[in-house]
Short mmCIF file of C-alpha atoms in Angstrom, two decimals:
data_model
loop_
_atom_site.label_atom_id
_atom_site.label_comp_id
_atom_site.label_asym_id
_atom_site.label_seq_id
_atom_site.Cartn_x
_atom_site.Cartn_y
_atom_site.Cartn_z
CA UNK A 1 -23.34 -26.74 -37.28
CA UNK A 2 -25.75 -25.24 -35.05
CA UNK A 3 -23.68 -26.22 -32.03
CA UNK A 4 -20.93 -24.67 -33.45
CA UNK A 5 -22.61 -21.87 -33.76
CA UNK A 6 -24.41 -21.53 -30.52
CA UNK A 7 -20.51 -21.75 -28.82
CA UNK A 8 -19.24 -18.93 -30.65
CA UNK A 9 -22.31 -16.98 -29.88
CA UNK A 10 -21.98 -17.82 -25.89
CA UNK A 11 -18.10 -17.28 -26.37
CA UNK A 12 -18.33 -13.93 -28.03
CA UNK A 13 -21.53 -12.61 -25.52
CA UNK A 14 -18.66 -13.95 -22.19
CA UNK A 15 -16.53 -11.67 -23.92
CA UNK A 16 -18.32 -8.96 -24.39
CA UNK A 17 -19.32 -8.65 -20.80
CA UNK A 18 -15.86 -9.65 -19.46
CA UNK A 19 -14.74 -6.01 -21.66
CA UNK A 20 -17.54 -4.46 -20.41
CA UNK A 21 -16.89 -4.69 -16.68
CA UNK A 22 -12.99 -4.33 -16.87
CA UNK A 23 -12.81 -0.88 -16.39
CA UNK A 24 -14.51 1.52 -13.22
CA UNK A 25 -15.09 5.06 -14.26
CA UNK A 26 -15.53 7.80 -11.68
CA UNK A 27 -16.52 11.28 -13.20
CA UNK A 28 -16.04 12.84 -10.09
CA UNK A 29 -12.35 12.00 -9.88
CA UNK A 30 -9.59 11.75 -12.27
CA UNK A 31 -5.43 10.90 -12.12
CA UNK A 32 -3.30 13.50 -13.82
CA UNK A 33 -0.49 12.38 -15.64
CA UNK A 34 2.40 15.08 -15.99
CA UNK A 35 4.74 14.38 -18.51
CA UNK A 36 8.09 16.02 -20.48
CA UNK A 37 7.04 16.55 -24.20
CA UNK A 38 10.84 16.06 -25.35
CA UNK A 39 12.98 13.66 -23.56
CA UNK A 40 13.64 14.68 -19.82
CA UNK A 41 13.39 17.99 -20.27
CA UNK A 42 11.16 20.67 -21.72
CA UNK A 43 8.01 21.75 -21.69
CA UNK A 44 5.66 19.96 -18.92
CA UNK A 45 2.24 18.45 -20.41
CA UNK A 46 -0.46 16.51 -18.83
CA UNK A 47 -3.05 13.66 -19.46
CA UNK A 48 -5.65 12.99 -17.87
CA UNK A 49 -7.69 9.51 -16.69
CA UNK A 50 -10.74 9.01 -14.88
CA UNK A 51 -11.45 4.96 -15.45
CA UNK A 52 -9.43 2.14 -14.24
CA UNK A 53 -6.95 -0.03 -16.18
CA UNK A 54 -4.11 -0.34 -18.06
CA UNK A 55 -2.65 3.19 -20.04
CA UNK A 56 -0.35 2.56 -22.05
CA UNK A 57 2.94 5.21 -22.60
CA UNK A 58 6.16 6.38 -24.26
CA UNK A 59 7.01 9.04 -22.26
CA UNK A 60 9.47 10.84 -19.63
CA UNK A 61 7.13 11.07 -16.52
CA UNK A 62 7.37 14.45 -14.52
CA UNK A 63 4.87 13.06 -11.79
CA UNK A 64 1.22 11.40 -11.27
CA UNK A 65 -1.21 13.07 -9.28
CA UNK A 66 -3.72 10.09 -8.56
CA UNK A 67 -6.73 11.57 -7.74
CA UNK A 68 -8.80 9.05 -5.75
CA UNK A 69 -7.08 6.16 -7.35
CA UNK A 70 -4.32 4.06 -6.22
CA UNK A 71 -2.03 2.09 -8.73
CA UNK A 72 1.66 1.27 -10.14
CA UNK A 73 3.78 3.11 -12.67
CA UNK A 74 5.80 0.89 -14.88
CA UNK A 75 9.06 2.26 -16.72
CA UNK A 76 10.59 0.77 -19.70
CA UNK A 77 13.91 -0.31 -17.46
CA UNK A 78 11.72 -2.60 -16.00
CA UNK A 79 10.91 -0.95 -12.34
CA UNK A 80 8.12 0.00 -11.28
CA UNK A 81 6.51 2.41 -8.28
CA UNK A 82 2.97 2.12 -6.85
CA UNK A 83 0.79 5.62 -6.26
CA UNK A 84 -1.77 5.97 -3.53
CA UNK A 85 -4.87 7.92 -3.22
CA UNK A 86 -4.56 11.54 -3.28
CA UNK A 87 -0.65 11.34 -2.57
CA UNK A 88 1.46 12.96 -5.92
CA UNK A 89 4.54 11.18 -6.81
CA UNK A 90 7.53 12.50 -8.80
CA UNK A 91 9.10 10.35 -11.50
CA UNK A 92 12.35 11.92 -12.36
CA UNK A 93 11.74 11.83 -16.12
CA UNK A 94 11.98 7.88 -16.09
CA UNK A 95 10.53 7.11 -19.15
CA UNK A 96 7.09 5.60 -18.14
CA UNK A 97 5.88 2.84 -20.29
CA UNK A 98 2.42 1.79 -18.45
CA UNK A 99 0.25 3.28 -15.86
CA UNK A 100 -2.23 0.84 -13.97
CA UNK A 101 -4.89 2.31 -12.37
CA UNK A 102 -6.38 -0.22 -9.46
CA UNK A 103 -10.27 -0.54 -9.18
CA UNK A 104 -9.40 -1.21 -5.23
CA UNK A 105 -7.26 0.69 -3.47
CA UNK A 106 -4.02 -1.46 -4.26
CA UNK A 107 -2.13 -3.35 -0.94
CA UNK A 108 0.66 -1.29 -0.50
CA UNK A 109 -1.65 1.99 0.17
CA UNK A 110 -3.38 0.19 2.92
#
């Protein structure tokens, strides 16, 4: 029994850490996220992310300004586009269902 329970505390402390270093967060820069707040049309709002990862959306994209960060955009068709550093994109109100943001600057923006 104390085995047992000397795995699940290892296990849970890996995990922990592996949660902990996921995600890089700059304060000094940030990716803007511009989206339609009814279907492709409307009013223009915007989000805002400064740490790396995966953000999750339901929304009709207007366009990402990235900031220092370089990533992909992933639509709920299925496609995808990639963002670079500093360079805005526009998204032609695809609905966007993901936004990755890279912790390296990503392949393509090399």
């Amino acid at each position: 029994m104390g085995a047992a329970l000397s795995i699940g505390v290892a296990v849970t402390s890996t995990a922990a850490s592996a949660s902990q270093s996921a995600a890089v967060c700059s304060p000094d820069s940030r990716l803007q996220y511009d989206y339609y707040n009814s279907g492709s049309g409307g009013t223009v709002l915007s989000k805002w992310y400064n740490c790396t990862g995966s953000h999750s959306q339901s929304t009709y994209g207007y366009r990402i300004k990235p900031g220092g960060y370089s990533g992909y955009v992933y639509y709920s068709n299925g496609g995808s586009d990639y963002f670079c550093d500093y360079r805005d994109i526009y998204l032609g109100a695809k609905k966007v269902s993901r936004i990755y943001m890279a912790p390296a600057k990503i392949e393509e923006c090399s």
